[in-house]
Coordinates of N, CA and C in Angstrom, one line a residue:
M239 N 0.8 -1.2 0.0 CA 0.0 0.0 0.0 C 0.9 1.2 0.0
A240 N 0.5 2.2 -0.8 CA 1.3 3.5 -0.8 C 1.0 4.4 0.4
I241 N 2.0 4.8 1.1 CA 1.9 5.6 2.2 C 2.8 6.9 2.0
T242 N 2.2 8.0 2.2 CA 2.9 9.3 2.0 C 3.1 10.0 3.3
F243 N 4.3 10.5 3.5 CA 4.6 11.3 4.7 C 5.9 12.1 4.4
K244 N 6.2 13.1 5.3 CA 7.5 13.8 5.1 C 8.6 13.3 5.9
V245 N 9.8 13.2 5.4 CA 10.9 12.7 6.1 C 12.0 13.8 5.9
N246 N 12.4 14.4 7.0 CA 13.4 15.4 7.0 C 13.1 16.5 6.0
G247 N 11.8 16.9 6.0 CA 11.3 18.0 5.1 C 11.0 17.6 3.7
Q248 N 11.3 16.3 3.3 CA 11.0 15.9 1.9 C 9.8 14.9 1.9
Q249 N 8.9 15.2 1.0 CA 7.7 14.4 0.8 C 8.2 13.0 0.3
Q250 N 7.7 11.9 0.9 CA 8.1 10.6 0.5 C 6.8 9.7 0.4
T251 N 6.8 8.9 -0.6 CA 5.8 7.9 -0.8 C 6.4 6.5 -0.9
V252 N 6.0 5.6 0.0 CA 6.6 4.3 0.0 C 5.5 3.3 -0.2
D253 N 5.8 2.2 -0.9 CA 4.8 1.1 -1.2 C 5.3 -0.1 -0.4
V254 N 4.8 -0.1 0.9 CA 5.3 -1.2 1.8 C 4.0 -1.6 2.6
P255 N 4.1 -2.8 3.3 CA 3.0 -3.2 4.1 C 2.7 -2.1 5.2
V256 N 1.5 -1.9 5.5 CA 1.1 -0.8 6.5 C 1.6 -1.2 7.9
D257 N 1.8 -2.5 8.2 CA 2.3 -2.9 9.5 C 3.8 -3.0 9.6
M258 N 4.5 -2.6 8.6 CA 6.0 -2.6 8.6 C 6.5 -1.5 9.6
P259 N 7.4 -1.9 10.5 CA 7.9 -0.9 11.4 C 8.6 0.3 10.7
L260 N 8.3 1.5 11.2 CA 8.9 2.7 10.6 C 10.4 2.6 10.5
L261 N 11.0 2.0 11.5 CA 12.5 1.9 11.5 C 13.0 1.2 10.2
W262 N 12.3 0.2 9.8 CA 12.8 -0.6 8.6 C 12.5 0.2 7.3
V263 N 11.4 1.0 7.3 CA 11.1 1.8 6.2 C 12.2 2.9 6.0
L264 N 12.6 3.5 7.1 CA 13.6 4.5 7.1 C 14.9 3.9 6.7
R265 N 15.3 2.8 7.2 CA 16.6 2.2 7.0 C 16.7 1.5 5.6
D266 N 15.7 0.6 5.3 CA 15.8 -0.2 4.2 C 15.2 0.3 2.9
T267 N 14.1 1.1 3.1 CA 13.4 1.6 1.9 C 13.9 3.0 1.5
L268 N 14.2 3.8 2.5 CA 14.6 5.2 2.3 C 16.1 5.4 2.4
N269 N 16.8 4.3 2.8 CA 18.3 4.3 3.0 C 18.8 5.4 4.0
L270 N 18.1 5.6 5.0 CA 18.5 6.5 6.1 C 19.0 5.7 7.2
K271 N 20.3 5.5 7.3 CA 20.9 4.5 8.2 C 21.2 5.0 9.6
G272 N 21.0 6.3 9.8 CA 21.3 6.9 11.1 C 20.5 6.3 12.3
T273 N 19.3 6.0 12.0 CA 18.4 5.4 13.0 C 18.8 4.0 13.2
K274 N 19.0 3.6 14.4 CA 19.5 2.2 14.7 C 18.5 1.3 15.2
F275 N 18.7 0.0 14.9 CA 17.9 -1.1 15.6 C 18.7 -1.5 16.8
G276 N 18.0 -1.4 18.0 CA 18.7 -1.9 19.2 C 18.0 -3.1 19.8
C277 N 16.8 -3.0 20.1 CA 16.1 -4.1 20.8 C 14.9 -4.6 20.1
G278 N 14.2 -3.7 19.3 CA 13.0 -4.1 18.6 C 11.7 -4.2 19.5
I279 N 11.9 -3.9 20.8 CA 10.7 -4.0 21.7 C 10.4 -2.7 22.5
N280 N 10.9 -1.6 21.9 CA 10.5 -0.3 22.4 C 11.2 0.1 23.8
Q281 N 12.4 -0.5 24.0 CA 13.0 -0.4 25.4 C 14.3 0.4 25.4
C282 N 15.0 0.4 24.3 CA 16.4 1.0 24.4 C 16.6 2.4 23.9
G283 N 15.7 2.8 23.0 CA 15.8 4.2 22.5 C 16.7 4.4 21.3
A284 N 17.4 3.4 20.8 CA 18.4 3.6 19.7 C 17.6 4.0 18.4
C285 N 16.4 3.6 18.3 CA 15.6 3.9 17.1 C 14.8 5.2 17.2
T286 N 15.0 6.0 18.1 CA 14.2 7.2 18.3 C 14.3 8.2 17.2
V287 N 13.1 8.6 16.7 CA 13.0 9.6 15.7 C 11.9 10.6 16.2
H288 N 11.6 11.7 15.5 CA 10.5 12.6 15.8 C 9.4 12.3 14.9
V289 N 8.2 12.2 15.4 CA 7.0 12.1 14.6 C 6.2 13.3 15.0
N290 N 6.0 14.2 14.1 CA 5.3 15.5 14.4 C 5.9 16.2 15.6
G291 N 7.2 16.1 15.7 CA 8.0 16.8 16.7 C 8.2 16.0 18.0
A292 N 7.5 14.9 18.2 CA 7.6 14.1 19.5 C 8.5 13.0 19.3
A293 N 9.4 12.7 20.3 CA 10.3 11.6 20.3 C 9.5 10.3 20.3
T294 N 9.8 9.4 19.3 CA 9.0 8.2 19.1 C 9.9 7.1 18.8
R295 N 9.7 5.9 19.3 CA 10.5 4.7 19.0 C 10.0 4.2 17.7
S296 N 10.8 4.2 16.7 CA 10.4 3.7 15.4 C 10.4 2.2 15.2
C297 N 10.9 1.5 16.1 CA 10.9 0.0 16.0 C 9.5 -0.6 16.2
Q298 N 8.7 0.1 16.9 CA 7.4 -0.4 17.2 C 6.3 0.5 16.6
R299 N 6.6 1.6 16.0 CA 5.7 2.4 15.3 C 5.5 1.9 13.9
R300 N 4.2 1.5 13.6 CA 3.9 1.0 12.2 C 3.8 2.1 11.2
V301 N 4.4 1.9 10.0 CA 4.4 3.0 9.0 C 3.0 3.4 8.6
G302 N 2.0 2.6 8.7 CA 0.7 3.0 8.4 C 0.1 4.0 9.3
T303 N 0.7 4.2 10.5 CA 0.2 5.2 11.4 C 0.8 6.6 11.3
V304 N 1.8 6.7 10.3 CA 2.4 8.0 10.1 C 2.1 8.7 8.8
A305 N 1.1 8.2 8.1 CA 0.6 8.8 6.9 C 0.3 10.3 7.1
N306 N 0.8 11.1 6.2 CA 0.6 12.6 6.2 C 1.3 13.2 7.5
M307 N 2.2 12.6 8.1 CA 2.9 13.2 9.3 C 4.3 13.6 8.9
E308 N 5.0 14.3 9.8 CA 6.3 14.7 9.6 C 7.3 13.9 10.4
I309 N 8.3 13.3 9.8 CA 9.2 12.5 10.5 C 10.6 13.2 10.4
T310 N 11.3 13.2 11.5 CA 12.7 13.8 11.5 C 13.6 12.7 12.1
T311 N 14.6 12.4 11.3 CA 15.6 11.4 11.7 C 16.9 12.2 12.1
V312 N 17.9 11.5 12.6 CA 19.1 12.2 13.0 C 19.7 12.9 11.8
E313 N 19.6 12.3 10.6 CA 20.1 13.0 9.4 C 19.4 14.4 9.2
G314 N 18.2 14.5 9.6 CA 17.5 15.7 9.4 C 17.7 16.8 10.6
L315 N 18.3 16.4 11.6 CA 18.6 17.3 12.7 C 19.4 18.4 12.2
S316 N 20.5 18.1 11.5 CA 21.3 19.1 10.8 C 22.3 18.3 10.0
P317 N 22.0 18.3 8.7 CA 22.9 17.5 7.8 C 24.4 17.9 7.9
E318 N 24.6 19.2 8.2 CA 26.0 19.7 8.4 C 26.6 19.4 9.7
G319 N 25.8 18.9 10.7 CA 26.3 18.7 12.0 C 26.4 20.0 12.9
T320 N 25.6 21.0 12.5 CA 25.7 22.3 13.2 C 24.6 22.5 14.3
H321 N 23.8 21.5 14.5 CA 22.8 21.7 15.5 C 23.5 21.8 16.9
A322 N 23.0 22.6 17.8 CA 23.6 22.8 19.1 C 24.0 21.5 19.8
L323 N 23.1 20.5 19.7 CA 23.3 19.3 20.4 C 24.5 18.5 19.7
Q324 N 24.5 18.5 18.4 CA 25.6 17.8 17.7 C 26.9 18.5 18.0
R325 N 27.0 19.8 18.1 CA 28.2 20.5 18.4 C 28.6 20.1 19.8
A326 N 27.7 20.2 20.8 CA 28.0 19.9 22.2 C 28.4 18.4 22.3
W327 N 27.8 17.5 21.6 CA 28.2 16.1 21.6 C 29.7 15.9 21.2
E328 N 30.0 16.7 20.2 CA 31.4 16.6 19.7 C 32.4 17.3 20.7
E329 N 32.0 18.5 21.1 CA 32.9 19.2 22.0 C 33.2 18.5 23.3
L330 N 32.2 17.7 23.8 CA 32.4 17.0 25.1 C 32.7 15.5 24.9
D331 N 33.0 15.1 23.7 CA 33.3 13.7 23.4 C 32.3 12.7 24.0
V332 N 31.0 13.0 23.8 CA 30.0 12.2 24.4 C 30.1 10.7 24.0
P333 N 30.1 10.4 22.7 CA 30.0 9.0 22.3 C 31.3 8.2 22.6
Q334 N 31.1 6.9 22.9 CA 32.2 6.0 22.9 C 32.0 5.1 21.7
C335 N 31.2 4.1 21.8 CA 30.9 3.3 20.6 C 30.0 4.0 19.6
G336 N 29.1 4.8 20.1 CA 28.3 5.7 19.2 C 27.0 5.0 18.8
Y337 N 26.8 3.8 19.1 CA 25.6 3.1 18.6 C 24.3 3.7 19.0
C338 N 24.2 4.1 20.3 CA 22.9 4.7 20.8 C 22.8 6.2 20.5
Q339 N 23.8 6.8 20.0 CA 23.8 8.3 20.0 C 22.8 8.9 19.1
A340 N 22.4 8.3 18.0 CA 21.3 8.9 17.2 C 20.0 9.0 18.0
G341 N 19.7 8.0 18.7 CA 18.5 8.0 19.6 C 18.6 9.0 20.7
Q342 N 19.8 9.0 21.3 CA 20.1 10.0 22.4 C 19.9 11.4 21.9
L343 N 20.5 11.7 20.7 CA 20.4 13.1 20.2 C 18.9 13.4 19.9
M344 N 18.2 12.5 19.3 CA 16.8 12.8 19.0 C 15.9 13.0 20.2
S345 N 16.1 12.2 21.3 CA 15.4 12.4 22.5 C 15.8 13.8 23.2
A346 N 17.1 14.1 23.1 CA 17.5 15.4 23.7 C 17.0 16.6 22.9
A347 N 16.9 16.4 21.6 CA 16.3 17.5 20.7 C 14.9 17.7 21.0
A348 N 14.1 16.6 21.2 CA 12.7 16.8 21.6 C 12.6 17.5 22.9
L349 N 13.4 17.1 23.9 CA 13.4 17.8 25.2 C 13.6 19.3 25.0
L350 N 14.7 19.7 24.3 CA 15.1 21.1 24.3 C 14.0 21.9 23.5
K351 N 13.3 21.2 22.6 CA 12.2 21.9 21.8 C 11.1 22.3 22.8
T352 N 10.8 21.5 23.8 CA 9.7 21.7 24.7 C 10.2 22.4 26.0
N353 N 11.5 22.2 26.3 CA 12.0 22.8 27.5 C 13.4 23.3 27.3
P354 N 13.6 24.5 26.8 CA 14.9 25.0 26.4 C 15.9 25.3 27.6
N355 N 15.4 25.1 28.8 CA 16.2 25.3 30.0 C 16.0 24.2 31.0
P356 N 16.4 23.0 30.6 CA 16.0 21.8 31.5 C 17.0 21.7 32.7
S357 N 16.4 21.2 33.8 CA 17.2 20.9 35.0 C 17.8 19.5 34.8
D358 N 18.6 19.1 35.7 CA 19.1 17.7 35.7 C 18.0 16.7 35.7
A359 N 17.0 17.0 36.6 CA 15.9 16.1 36.7 C 15.1 16.0 35.5
D360 N 14.9 17.2 34.8 CA 14.1 17.2 33.5 C 14.9 16.3 32.5
I361 N 16.2 16.5 32.4 CA 17.0 15.7 31.5 C 16.9 14.2 31.8
D362 N 17.0 13.9 33.1 CA 17.0 12.5 33.5 C 15.6 11.9 33.1
T363 N 14.5 12.6 33.3 CA 13.2 12.1 32.9 C 13.0 11.9 31.4
A364 N 13.5 12.9 30.7 CA 13.3 12.9 29.2 C 14.2 11.8 28.6
M365 N 15.3 11.6 29.2 CA 16.3 10.6 28.6 C 16.1 9.2 29.1
N366 N 15.2 9.0 30.1 CA 15.0 7.7 30.7 C 14.5 6.8 29.6
G367 N 15.1 5.6 29.5 CA 14.7 4.7 28.5 C 15.6 4.7 27.3
N368 N 16.5 5.7 27.2 CA 17.6 5.7 26.2 C 18.8 5.0 26.8
I369 N 19.1 3.8 26.4 CA 20.1 3.0 27.1 C 21.4 3.3 26.3
C370 N 22.5 3.5 27.2 CA 23.9 3.6 26.6 C 24.7 2.6 27.3
R371 N 25.1 1.6 26.5 CA 25.9 0.5 27.1 C 27.3 0.9 27.6
C372 N 27.7 2.1 27.0 CA 29.0 2.6 27.4 C 28.9 3.5 28.6
T373 N 27.7 3.7 29.1 CA 27.4 4.5 30.3 C 27.9 6.0 30.2
T374 N 27.7 6.6 29.1 CA 28.1 8.0 29.0 C 27.0 9.0 29.4
Y375 N 26.2 8.6 30.3 CA 25.0 9.4 30.8 C 25.4 10.8 31.3
L376 N 26.5 10.9 32.1 CA 26.9 12.2 32.6 C 27.3 13.1 31.5
R377 N 28.1 12.6 30.5 CA 28.5 13.4 29.4 C 27.2 13.8 28.5
I378 N 26.3 12.9 28.4 CA 25.1 13.2 27.7 C 24.4 14.4 28.4
R379 N 24.2 14.3 29.7 CA 23.6 15.4 30.5 C 24.3 16.7 30.3
Q380 N 25.7 16.7 30.4 CA 26.5 17.9 30.2 C 26.3 18.5 28.8
A381 N 26.2 17.6 27.8 CA 26.1 18.1 26.4 C 24.7 18.8 26.3
I382 N 23.7 18.2 26.9 CA 22.3 18.8 26.8 C 22.4 20.2 27.5
H383 N 23.0 20.3 28.6 CA 23.1 21.6 29.3 C 23.9 22.6 28.4
R384 N 25.0 22.1 27.8 CA 25.8 23.0 26.9 C 24.9 23.5 25.7
A385 N 24.2 22.6 25.1 CA 23.4 22.9 23.9 C 22.3 23.9 24.3
A386 N 21.9 23.8 25.6 CA 20.8 24.8 26.1 C 21.4 26.1 26.5
G387 N 22.8 26.2 26.4 CA 23.4 27.4 26.8 C 23.6 27.6 28.3
Q388 N 23.6 26.5 29.0 CA 23.8 26.5 30.5 C 25.2 26.2 30.8
P389 N 25.7 26.6 32.0 CA 27.0 26.2 32.4 C 27.1 24.6 32.5
V390 N 28.2 24.1 32.1 CA 28.4 22.7 32.1 C 29.2 22.3 33.3
T391 N 28.8 21.3 34.1 CA 29.5 20.9 35.3 C 30.1 19.5 35.1
V392 N 31.2 19.3 35.7 CA 31.8 18.0 35.6 C 32.2 17.5 37.0
G393 N 32.4 16.3 37.2 CA 32.8 15.8 38.5 C 31.8 14.8 39.0
T394 N 31.0 15.2 40.0 CA 30.0 14.3 40.6 C 28.7 14.3 39.8
K395 N 27.8 13.5 40.2 CA 26.5 13.3 39.5 C 25.8 14.7 39.4
S396 N 25.9 15.5 40.5 CA 25.2 16.8 40.4 C 26.1 17.9 39.9
G397 N 27.4 17.5 39.7 CA 28.3 18.5 39.1 C 29.1 19.2 40.2
S398 N 30.4 19.4 39.9 CA 31.2 20.1 41.0 C 32.0 21.2 40.5
S399 N 32.3 21.3 39.2 CA 33.0 22.4 38.7 C 32.6 22.8 37.3
D400 N 32.7 24.1 37.0 CA 32.3 24.6 35.7 C 33.4 24.3 34.7
L401 N 33.0 24.0 33.4 CA 33.9 23.8 32.3 C 34.1 25.2 31.7

């Protein structure tokens, strides 16, 4: 069945089964490889994209439910890598293996869109469910603060010194 929606600002029509996960449409049909498969059961966050601006796990979202909606993948955040979060991620060396980072970035972008000045608690709540096997959670939090234009702290969980 033909399904039409926007991906990263571009109108797309795909002819796939309506129950196909959005993740596989993005990766296999549209060749957008930034969104990752992690668990397939809506638990890890590696597959996070925005659907009409909201962070959504694409592994469990059926493509038939996104007709006429706007999808943003990590490729659409900023193709040049100039989004404040992408710059902060790089400046603070957030990724280790990098596998989860597309989902982390997309969840963080959704947070900053609705809350441009998040507290540590806001960040922890918004990022809950995005699993990082390399445990870079403190650097992720620091990068979100930096992207929001807040002082970045390092040291303890609550922060001990400004960068």
